[in-house]
mmCIF file of C-alpha atoms in Angstrom:
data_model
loop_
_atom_site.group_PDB
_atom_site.id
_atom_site.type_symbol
_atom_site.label_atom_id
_atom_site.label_comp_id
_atom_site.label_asym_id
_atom_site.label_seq_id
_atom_site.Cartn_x
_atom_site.Cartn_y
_atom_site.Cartn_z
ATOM 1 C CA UNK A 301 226.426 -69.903 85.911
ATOM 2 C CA UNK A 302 226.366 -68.508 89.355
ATOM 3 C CA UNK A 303 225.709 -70.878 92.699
ATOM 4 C CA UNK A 304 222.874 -71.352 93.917
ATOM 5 C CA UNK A 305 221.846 -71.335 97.531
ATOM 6 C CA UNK A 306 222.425 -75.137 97.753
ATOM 7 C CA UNK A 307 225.578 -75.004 96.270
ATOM 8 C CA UNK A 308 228.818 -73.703 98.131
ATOM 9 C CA UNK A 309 230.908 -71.438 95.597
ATOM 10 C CA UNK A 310 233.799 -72.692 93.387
ATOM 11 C CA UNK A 311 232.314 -76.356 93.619
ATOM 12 C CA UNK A 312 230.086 -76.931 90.463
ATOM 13 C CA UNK A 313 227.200 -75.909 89.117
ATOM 14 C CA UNK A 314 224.012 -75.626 91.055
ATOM 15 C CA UNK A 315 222.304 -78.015 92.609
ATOM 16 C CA UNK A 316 218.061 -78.295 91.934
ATOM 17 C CA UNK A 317 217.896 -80.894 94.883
ATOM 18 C CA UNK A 318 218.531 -79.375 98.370
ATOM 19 C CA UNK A 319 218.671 -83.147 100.118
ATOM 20 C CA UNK A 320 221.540 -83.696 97.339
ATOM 21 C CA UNK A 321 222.509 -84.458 93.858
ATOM 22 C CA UNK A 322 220.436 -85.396 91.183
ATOM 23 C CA UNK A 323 219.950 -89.511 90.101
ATOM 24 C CA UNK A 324 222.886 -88.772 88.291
ATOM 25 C CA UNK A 325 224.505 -89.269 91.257
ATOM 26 C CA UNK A 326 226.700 -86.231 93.198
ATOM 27 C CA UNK A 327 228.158 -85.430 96.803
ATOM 28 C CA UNK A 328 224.357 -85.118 98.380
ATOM 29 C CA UNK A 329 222.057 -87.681 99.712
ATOM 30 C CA UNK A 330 218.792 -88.177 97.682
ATOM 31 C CA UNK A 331 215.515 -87.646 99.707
ATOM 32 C CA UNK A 332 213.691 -90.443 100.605
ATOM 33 C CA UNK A 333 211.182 -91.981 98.173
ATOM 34 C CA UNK A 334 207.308 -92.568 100.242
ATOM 35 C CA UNK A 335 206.645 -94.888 97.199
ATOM 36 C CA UNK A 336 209.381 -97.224 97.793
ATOM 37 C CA UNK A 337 208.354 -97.268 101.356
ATOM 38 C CA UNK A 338 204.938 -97.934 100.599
ATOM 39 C CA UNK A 339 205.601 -100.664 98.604
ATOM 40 C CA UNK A 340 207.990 -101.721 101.331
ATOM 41 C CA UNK A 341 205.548 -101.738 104.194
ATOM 42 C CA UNK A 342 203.161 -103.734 101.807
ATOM 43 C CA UNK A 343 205.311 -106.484 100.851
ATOM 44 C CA UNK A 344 205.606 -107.092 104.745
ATOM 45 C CA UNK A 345 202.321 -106.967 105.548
ATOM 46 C CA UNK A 346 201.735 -109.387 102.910
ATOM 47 C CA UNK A 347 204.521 -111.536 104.048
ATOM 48 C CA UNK A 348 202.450 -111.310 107.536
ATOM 49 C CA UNK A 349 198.594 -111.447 106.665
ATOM 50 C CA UNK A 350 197.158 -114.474 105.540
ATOM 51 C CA UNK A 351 196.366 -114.401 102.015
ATOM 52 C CA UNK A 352 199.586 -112.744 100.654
ATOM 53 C CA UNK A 353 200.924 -115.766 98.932
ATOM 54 C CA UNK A 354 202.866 -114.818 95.184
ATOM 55 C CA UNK A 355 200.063 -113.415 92.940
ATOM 56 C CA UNK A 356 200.593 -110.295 90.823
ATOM 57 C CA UNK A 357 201.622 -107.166 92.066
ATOM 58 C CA UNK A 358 198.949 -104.913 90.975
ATOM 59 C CA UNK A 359 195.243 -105.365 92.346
ATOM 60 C CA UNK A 360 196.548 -107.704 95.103
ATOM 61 C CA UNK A 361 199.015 -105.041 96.584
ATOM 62 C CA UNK A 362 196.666 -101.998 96.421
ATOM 63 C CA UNK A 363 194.241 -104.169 98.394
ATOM 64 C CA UNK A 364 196.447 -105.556 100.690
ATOM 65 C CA UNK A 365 197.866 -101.721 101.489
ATOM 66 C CA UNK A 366 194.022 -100.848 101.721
ATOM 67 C CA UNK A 367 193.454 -103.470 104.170
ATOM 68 C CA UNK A 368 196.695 -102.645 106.422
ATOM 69 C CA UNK A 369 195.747 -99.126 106.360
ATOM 70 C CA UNK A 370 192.286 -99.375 107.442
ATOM 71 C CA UNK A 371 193.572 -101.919 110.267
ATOM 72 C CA UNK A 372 196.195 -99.100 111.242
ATOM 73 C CA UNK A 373 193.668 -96.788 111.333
ATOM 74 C CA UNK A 374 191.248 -98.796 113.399
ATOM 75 C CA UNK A 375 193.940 -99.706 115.965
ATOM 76 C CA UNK A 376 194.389 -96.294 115.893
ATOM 77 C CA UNK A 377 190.724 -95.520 116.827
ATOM 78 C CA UNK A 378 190.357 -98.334 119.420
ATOM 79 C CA UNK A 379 193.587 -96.573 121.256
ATOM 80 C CA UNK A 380 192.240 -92.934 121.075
ATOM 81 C CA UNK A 381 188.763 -94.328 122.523
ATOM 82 C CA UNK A 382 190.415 -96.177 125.348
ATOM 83 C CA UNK A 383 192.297 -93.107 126.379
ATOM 84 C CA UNK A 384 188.716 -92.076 127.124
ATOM 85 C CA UNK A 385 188.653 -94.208 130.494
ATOM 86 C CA UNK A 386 189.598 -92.131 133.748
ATOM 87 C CA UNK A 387 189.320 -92.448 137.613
ATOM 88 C CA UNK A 388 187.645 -89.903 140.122
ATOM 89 C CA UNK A 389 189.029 -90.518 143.435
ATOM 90 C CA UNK A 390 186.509 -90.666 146.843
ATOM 91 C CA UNK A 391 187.404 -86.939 147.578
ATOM 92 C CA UNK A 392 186.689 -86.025 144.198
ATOM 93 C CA UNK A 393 184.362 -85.257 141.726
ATOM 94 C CA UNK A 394 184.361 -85.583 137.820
ATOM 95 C CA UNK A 395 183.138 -82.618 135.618
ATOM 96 C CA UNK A 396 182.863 -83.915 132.163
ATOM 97 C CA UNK A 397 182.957 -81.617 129.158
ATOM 98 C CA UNK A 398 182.048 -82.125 125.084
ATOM 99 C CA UNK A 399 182.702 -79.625 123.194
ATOM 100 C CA UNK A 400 183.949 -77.255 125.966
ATOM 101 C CA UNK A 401 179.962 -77.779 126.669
ATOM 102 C CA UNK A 402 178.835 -79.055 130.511
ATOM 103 C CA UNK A 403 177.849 -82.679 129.929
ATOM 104 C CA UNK A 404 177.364 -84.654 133.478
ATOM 105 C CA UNK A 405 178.741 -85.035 136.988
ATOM 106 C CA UNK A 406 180.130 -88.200 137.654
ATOM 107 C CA UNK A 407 180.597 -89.819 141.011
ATOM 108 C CA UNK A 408 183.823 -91.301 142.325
ATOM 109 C CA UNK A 409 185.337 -94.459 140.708
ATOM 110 C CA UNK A 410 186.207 -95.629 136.683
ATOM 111 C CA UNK A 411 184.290 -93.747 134.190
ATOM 112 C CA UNK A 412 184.288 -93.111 130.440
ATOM 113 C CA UNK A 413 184.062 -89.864 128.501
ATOM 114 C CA UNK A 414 185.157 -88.652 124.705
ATOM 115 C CA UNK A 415 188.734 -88.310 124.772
ATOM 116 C CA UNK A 416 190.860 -85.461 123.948
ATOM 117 C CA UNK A 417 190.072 -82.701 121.531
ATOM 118 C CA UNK A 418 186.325 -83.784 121.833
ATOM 119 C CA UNK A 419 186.001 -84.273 125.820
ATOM 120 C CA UNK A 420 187.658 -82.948 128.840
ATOM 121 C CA UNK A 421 187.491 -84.347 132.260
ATOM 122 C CA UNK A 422 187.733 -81.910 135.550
ATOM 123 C CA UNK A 423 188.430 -82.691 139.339
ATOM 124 C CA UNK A 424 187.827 -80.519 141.498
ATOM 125 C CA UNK A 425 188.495 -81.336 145.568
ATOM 126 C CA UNK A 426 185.181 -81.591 147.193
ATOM 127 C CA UNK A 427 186.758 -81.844 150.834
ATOM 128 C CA UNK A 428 186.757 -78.864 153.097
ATOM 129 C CA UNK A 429 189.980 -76.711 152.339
ATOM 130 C CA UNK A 430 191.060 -74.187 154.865
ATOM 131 C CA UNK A 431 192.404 -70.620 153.775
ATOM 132 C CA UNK A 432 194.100 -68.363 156.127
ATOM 133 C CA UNK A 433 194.246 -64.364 156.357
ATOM 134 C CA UNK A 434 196.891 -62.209 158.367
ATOM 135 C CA UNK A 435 198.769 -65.446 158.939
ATOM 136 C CA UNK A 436 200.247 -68.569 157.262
ATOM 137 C CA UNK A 437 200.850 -71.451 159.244
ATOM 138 C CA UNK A 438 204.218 -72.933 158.747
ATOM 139 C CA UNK A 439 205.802 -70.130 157.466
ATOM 140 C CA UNK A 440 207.624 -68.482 159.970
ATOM 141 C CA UNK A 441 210.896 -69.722 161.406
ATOM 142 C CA UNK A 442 211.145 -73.324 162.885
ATOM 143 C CA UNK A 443 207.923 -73.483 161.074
ATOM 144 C CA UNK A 444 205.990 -71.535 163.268
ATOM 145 C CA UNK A 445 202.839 -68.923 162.098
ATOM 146 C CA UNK A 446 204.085 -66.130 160.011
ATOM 147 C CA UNK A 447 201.969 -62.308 160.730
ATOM 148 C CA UNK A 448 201.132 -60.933 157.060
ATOM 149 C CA UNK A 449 200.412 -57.466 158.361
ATOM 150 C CA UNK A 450 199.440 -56.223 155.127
ATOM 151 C CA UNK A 451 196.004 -58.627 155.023
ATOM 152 C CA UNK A 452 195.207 -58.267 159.148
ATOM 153 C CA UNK A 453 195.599 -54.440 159.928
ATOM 154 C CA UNK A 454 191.739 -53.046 159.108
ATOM 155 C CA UNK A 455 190.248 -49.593 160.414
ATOM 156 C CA UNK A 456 187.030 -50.086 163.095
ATOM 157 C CA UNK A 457 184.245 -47.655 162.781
ATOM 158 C CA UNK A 458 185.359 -45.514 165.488
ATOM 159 C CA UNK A 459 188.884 -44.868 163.464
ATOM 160 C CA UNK A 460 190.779 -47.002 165.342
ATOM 161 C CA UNK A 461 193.385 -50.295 163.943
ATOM 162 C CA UNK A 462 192.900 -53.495 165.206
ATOM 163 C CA UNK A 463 194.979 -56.310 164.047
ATOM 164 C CA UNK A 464 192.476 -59.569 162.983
ATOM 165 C CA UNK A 465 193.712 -63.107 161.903
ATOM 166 C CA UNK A 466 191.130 -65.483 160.882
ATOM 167 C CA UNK A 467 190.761 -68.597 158.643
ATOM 168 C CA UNK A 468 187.935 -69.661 156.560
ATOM 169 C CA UNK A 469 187.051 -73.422 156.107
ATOM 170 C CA UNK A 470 185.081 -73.636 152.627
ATOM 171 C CA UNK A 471 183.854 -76.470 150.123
ATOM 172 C CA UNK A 472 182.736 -77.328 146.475
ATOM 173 C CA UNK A 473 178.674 -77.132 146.264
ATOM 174 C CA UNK A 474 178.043 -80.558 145.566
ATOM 175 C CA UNK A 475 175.341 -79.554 144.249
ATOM 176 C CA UNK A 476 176.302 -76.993 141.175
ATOM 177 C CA UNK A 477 180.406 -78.089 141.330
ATOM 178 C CA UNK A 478 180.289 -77.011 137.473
ATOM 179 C CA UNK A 479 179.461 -73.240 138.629
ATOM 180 C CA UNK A 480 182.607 -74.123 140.294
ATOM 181 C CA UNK A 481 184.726 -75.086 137.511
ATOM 182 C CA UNK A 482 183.584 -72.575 134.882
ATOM 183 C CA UNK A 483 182.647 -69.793 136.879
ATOM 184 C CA UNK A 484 185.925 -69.448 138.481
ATOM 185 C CA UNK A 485 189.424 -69.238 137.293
ATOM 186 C CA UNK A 486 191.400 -68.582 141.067
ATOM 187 C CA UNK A 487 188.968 -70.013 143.466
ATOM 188 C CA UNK A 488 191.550 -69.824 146.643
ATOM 189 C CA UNK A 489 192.118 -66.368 145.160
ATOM 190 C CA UNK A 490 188.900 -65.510 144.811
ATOM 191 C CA UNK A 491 187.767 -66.869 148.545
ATOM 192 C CA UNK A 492 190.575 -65.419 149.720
ATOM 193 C CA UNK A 493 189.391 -61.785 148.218
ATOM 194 C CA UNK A 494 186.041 -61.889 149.308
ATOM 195 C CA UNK A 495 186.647 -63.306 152.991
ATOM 196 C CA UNK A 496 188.990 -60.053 153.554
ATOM 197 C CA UNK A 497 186.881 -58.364 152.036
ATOM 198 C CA UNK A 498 183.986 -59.239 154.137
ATOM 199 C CA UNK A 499 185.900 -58.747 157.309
ATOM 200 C CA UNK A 500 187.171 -55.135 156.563
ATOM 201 C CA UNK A 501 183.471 -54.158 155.845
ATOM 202 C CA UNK A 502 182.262 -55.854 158.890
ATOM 203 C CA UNK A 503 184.897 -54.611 161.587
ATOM 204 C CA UNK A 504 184.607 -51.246 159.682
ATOM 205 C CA UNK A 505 180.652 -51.306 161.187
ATOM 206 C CA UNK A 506 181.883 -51.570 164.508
ATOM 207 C CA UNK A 507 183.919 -50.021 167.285
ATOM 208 C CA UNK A 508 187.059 -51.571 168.618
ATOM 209 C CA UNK A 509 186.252 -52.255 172.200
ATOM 210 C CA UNK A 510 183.282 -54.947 171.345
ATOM 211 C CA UNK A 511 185.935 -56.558 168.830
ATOM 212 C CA UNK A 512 188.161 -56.789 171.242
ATOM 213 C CA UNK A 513 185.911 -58.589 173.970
ATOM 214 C CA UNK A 514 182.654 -60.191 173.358
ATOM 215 C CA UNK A 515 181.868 -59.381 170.138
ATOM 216 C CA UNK A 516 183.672 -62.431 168.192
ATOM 217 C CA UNK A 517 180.965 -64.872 167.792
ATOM 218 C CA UNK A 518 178.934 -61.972 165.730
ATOM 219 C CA UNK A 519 181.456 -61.018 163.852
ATOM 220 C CA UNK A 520 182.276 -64.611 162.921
ATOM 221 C CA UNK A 521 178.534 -65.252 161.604
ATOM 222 C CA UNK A 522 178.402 -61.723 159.765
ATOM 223 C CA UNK A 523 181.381 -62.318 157.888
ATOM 224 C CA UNK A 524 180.395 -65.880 156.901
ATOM 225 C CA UNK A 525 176.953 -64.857 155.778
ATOM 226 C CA UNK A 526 178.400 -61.792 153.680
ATOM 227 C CA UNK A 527 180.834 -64.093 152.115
ATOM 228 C CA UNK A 528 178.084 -66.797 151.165
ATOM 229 C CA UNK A 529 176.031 -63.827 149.704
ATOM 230 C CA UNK A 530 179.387 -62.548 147.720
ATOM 231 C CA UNK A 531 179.345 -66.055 146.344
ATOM 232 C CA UNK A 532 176.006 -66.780 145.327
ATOM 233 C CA UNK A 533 176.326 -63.627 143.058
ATOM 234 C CA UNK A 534 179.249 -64.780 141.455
ATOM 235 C CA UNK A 535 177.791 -68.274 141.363
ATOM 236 C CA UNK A 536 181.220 -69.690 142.380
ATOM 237 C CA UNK A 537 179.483 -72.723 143.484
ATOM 238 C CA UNK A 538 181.382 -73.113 147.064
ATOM 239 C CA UNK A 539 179.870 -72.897 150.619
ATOM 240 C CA UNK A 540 181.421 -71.142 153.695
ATOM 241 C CA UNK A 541 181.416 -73.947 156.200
ATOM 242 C CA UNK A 542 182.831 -71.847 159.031
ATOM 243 C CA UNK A 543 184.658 -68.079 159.919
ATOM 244 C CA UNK A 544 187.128 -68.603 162.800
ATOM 245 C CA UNK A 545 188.825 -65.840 164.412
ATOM 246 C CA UNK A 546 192.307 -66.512 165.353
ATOM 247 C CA UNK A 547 193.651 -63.521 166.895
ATOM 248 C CA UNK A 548 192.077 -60.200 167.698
ATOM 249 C CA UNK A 549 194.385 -57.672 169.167
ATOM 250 C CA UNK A 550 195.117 -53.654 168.960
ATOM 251 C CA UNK A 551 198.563 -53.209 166.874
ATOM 252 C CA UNK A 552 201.787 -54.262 168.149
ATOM 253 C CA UNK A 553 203.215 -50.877 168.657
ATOM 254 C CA UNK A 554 200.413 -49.650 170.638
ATOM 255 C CA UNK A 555 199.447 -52.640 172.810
ATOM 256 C CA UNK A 556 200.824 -52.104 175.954
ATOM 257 C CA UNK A 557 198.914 -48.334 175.753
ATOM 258 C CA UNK A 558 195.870 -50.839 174.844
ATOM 259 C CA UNK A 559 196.305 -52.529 177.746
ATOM 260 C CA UNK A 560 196.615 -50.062 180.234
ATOM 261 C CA UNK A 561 193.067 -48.394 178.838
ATOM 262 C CA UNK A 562 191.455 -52.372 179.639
ATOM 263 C CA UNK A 563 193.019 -51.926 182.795
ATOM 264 C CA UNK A 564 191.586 -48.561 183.239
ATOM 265 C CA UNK A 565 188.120 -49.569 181.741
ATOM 266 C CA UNK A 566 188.287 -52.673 184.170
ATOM 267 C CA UNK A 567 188.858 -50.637 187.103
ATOM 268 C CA UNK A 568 186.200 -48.294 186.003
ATOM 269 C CA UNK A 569 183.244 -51.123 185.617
ATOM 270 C CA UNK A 570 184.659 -52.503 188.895
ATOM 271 C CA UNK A 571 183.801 -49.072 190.619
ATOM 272 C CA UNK A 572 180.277 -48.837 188.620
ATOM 273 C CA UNK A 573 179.735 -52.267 189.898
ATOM 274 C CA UNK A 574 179.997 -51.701 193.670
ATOM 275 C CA UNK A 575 178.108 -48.102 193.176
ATOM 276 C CA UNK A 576 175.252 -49.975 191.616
ATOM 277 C CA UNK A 577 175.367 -52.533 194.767
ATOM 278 C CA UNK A 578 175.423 -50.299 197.505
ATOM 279 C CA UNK A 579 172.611 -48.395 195.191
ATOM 280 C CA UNK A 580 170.572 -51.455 195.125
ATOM 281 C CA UNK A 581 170.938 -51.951 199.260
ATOM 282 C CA UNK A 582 170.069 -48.020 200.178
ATOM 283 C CA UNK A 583 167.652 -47.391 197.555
ATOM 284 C CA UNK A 584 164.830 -50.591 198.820
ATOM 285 C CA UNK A 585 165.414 -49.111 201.697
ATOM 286 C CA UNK A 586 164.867 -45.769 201.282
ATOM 287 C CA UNK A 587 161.966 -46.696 199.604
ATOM 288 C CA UNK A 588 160.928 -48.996 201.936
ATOM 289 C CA UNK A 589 161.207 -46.170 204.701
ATOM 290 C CA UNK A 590 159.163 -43.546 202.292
ATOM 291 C CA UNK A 591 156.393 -45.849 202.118
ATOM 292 C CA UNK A 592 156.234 -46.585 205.933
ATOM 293 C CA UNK A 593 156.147 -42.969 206.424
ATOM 294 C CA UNK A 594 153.533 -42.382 203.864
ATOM 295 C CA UNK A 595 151.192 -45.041 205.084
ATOM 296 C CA UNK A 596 151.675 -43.523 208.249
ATOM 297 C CA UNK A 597 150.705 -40.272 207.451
ATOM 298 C CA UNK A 598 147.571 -41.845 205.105
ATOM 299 C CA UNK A 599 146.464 -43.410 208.410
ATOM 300 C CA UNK A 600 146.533 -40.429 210.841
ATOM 301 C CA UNK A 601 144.847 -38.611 207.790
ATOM 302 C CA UNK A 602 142.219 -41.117 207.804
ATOM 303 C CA UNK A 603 141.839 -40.716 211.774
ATOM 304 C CA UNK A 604 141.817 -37.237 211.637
ATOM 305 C CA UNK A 605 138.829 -37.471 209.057
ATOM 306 C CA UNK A 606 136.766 -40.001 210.866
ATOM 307 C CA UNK A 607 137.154 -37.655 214.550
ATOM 308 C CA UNK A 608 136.110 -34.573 212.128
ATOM 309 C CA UNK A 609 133.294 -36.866 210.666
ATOM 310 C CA UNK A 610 132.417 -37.893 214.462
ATOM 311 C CA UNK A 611 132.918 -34.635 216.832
ATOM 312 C CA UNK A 612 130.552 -33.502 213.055
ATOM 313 C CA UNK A 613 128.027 -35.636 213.950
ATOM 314 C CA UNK A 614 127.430 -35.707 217.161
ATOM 315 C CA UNK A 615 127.356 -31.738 217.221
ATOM 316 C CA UNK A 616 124.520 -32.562 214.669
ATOM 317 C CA UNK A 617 122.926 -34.703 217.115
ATOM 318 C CA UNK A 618 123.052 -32.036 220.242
ATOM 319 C CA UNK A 619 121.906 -29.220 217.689
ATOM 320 C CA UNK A 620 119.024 -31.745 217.007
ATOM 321 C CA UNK A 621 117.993 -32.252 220.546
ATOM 322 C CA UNK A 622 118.850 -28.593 221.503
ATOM 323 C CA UNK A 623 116.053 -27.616 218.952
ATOM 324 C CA UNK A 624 113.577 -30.103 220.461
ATOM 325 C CA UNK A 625 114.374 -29.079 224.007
ATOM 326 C CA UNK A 626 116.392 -25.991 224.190
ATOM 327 C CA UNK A 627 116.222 -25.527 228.182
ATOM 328 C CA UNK A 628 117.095 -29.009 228.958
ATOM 329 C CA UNK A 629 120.020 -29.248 226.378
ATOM 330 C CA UNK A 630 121.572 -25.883 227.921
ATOM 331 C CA UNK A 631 121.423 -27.812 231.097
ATOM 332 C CA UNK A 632 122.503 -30.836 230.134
ATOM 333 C CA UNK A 633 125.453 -29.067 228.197
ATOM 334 C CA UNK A 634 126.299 -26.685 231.427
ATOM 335 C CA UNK A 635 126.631 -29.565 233.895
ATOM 336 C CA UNK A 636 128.847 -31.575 231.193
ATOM 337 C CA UNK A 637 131.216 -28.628 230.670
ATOM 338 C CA UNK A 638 131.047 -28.495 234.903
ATOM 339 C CA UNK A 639 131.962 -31.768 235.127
ATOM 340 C CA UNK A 640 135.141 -31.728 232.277
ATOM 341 C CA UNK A 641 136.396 -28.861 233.968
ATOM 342 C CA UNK A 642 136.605 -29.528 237.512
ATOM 343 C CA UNK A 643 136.135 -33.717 237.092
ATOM 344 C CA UNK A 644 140.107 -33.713 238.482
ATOM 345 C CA UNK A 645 140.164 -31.528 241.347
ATOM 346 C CA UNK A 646 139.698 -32.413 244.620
ATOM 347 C CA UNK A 647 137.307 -29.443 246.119
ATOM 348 C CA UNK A 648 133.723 -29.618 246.565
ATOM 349 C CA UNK A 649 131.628 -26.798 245.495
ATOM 350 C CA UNK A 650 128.139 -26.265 246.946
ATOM 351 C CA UNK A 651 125.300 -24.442 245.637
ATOM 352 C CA UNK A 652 124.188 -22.953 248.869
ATOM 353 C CA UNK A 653 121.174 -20.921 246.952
ATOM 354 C CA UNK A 654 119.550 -24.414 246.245
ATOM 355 C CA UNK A 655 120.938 -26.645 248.883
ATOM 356 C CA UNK A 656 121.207 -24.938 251.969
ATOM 357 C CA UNK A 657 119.522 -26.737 254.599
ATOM 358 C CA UNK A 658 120.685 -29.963 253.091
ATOM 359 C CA UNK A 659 124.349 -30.219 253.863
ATOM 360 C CA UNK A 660 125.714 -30.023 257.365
ATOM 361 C CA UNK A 661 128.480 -27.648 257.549
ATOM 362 C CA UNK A 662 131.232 -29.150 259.793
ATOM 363 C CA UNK A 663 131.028 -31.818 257.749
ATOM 364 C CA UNK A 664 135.002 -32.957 256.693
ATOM 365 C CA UNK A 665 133.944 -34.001 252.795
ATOM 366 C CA UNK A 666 137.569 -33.323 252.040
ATOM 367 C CA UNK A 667 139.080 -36.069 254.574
ATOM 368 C CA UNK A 668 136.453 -38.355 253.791
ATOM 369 C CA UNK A 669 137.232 -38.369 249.619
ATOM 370 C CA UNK A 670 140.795 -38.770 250.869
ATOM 371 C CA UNK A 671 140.402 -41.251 252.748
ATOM 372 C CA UNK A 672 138.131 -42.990 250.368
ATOM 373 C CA UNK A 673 140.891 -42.303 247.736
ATOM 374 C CA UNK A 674 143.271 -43.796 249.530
ATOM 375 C CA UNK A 675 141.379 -47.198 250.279
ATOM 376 C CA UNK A 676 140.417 -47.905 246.156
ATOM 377 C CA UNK A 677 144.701 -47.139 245.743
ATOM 378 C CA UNK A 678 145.139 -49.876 248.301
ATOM 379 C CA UNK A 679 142.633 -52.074 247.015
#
């Protein structure tokens, strides 16, 4: 007979029992028997319970096992239940499953829900948690900020790198925190995603210089509203408390070039700036002297008009008497004309034809309106 796998070779025939020999006895050790520990655990339990005095050993010891079995197993439930008891801390909140199924929110303190494979309890943080991009605080050496390059470096709209660090402070909706739990299986990861990505899209809108000055307060509200928006779609149940820009600066390599164009720009504002002041002193009053001159010239147009309209109407008026007297108006106008001309000289003309025997000749009319001249200047 050959040996069995039990069995090492040369020592015997094989062995049926694999724990060891047969009741016959053998080098092997018998496996043990569950009846005889049955009937073990019985006769203690009836040594323990009341009502286990001697009696026979049929009907009385399957009753007493039933008993002790049905007390194990109640312990047993009573145990599992009590495992069902858990605590949700102040800054938490408790997400209670059955069935893998969304059952109820529960607020912080002791609280009771099926226990394990039937119910599951989750926590998530409902504090305001900070996440970083383009940095990490306590990173670097002597555990100061360490630059991750990779995340900060984005490309403006007008082509250009600028270098952006910014954090993000965000919190569970306590509202909806089960979108939170189910709908999301990184949430840092996932903020952390969508904040960069809501910064490269916004920066790449926009060209460098207003990122670089005044520009940061916009951007921070943009980004936060695109990242909210993000969110809602996935229904990650979290809000975006806040966007804050740490650091907005041109690349390291190119910096000092960077700062020599501000410096250039600066200078170049500075120089619009005084043109624009000494444009806002000569142009008043240029104006100011364009508008005297022009009311000026509106006035002497207006006197010019009203002389016209005048020397118009009284030639009106002499044509109107001429007609009605034609003689006397050709006088009138003669001794007028007489009396412009030669109103300023100092001669004395004498129409001897008419007046001859009425002016004595030797008469010295000249020294006389001298003299009489003379006395009114004195006067």
């Amino acid at each position: 007979m050959s040996n069995g796998p039990w069995q090492p070779r040369g020592q015997g025939p094989r062995n049926p029992n694999p724990w060891g020999s047969g009741p016959s006895g053998g080098g092997g050790r018998e496996p043990p028997d569950l009846e005889d520990i049955l009937r073990r655990s019985q006769d203690k339990l009836r040594r323990v319970l009341p009502g286990g005095g001697p009696g026979g050993e049929g009907g009385g010891l399957s009753k007493l096992g039933a008993v002790g079995i049905a007390f194990l197993g109640l312990l047993a439930v009573v145990g599992w239940m009590l495992t069902g008891f858990y605590t949700v801390r102040p800054n938490e909140m408790g997400i209670e499953r059955v069935f893998g199924r969304f059952a109820a929110i529960t607020a912080p303190g002791l609280n009771w829900n099926w226990p394990y494979p039937i119910g599951r309890i989750d926590k998530p943080t409902i504090g305001v948690q900070t996440i970083e991009i383009g940095l990490r605080s306590g990173a670097g050496p002597r555990g100061g900020v360490r630059d991750i390059r990779e995340e900060s470096l984005m490309l403006t709209g007008d082509e250009n790198i600028v270098d952006v660090d910014f954090s993000v402070l965000w919190l569970v909706d306590a509202r909806r925190p089960q979108d939170f739990v189910f709908n999301l299986k990184s949430p840092e990861a996932t903020v952390k995603a969508v904040a960069e990505s809501a910064m490269r899209e916004i920066v790449g809108r926009r060209d460098i210089q207003p990122i670089l000055t005044g520009a940061r307060l916009e951007i921070e509200r943009a980004v936060q509203d695109l990242m909210q928006k993000t969110l809602n779609t996935y229904g990650a149940g979290i809000i975006v408390q806040q966007v804050q820009l740490m650091k907005v600066d041109p690349p390291a390599e190119v910096i000092d070039a960077f700062r020599d164009v501000q410096a250039a720009r600066a200078d170049q504002e500075r120089a619009q700036n005084e043109a624009q002041t000494y444009a806002n002193k000569v142009i008043p009053e240029a104006r100011g002297e364009a508008s005297r001159i022009t009311q000026r010239a509106e006035a002497e147009r207006e006197r010019m008009i009203a002389d016209a309209r005048g020397e118009a109407a009284r030639f009106i008026s002499i044509l109107d008497e001429y007609q009605k007297a034609p003689a006397i108006t050709r006088q009138r106008l003669y001794l007028e004309s007489i009396e412009r001309i030669y109103g300023g000289m100092d001669k004395i003309i004498i129409d001897q034809g008419k007046q001859q025997n009425g002016v004595v000749p030797l008469l010295p009319l000249n020294d006389l309106m001298r003299r009489s001249a003379n006395g009114q200047e004195k006067r």
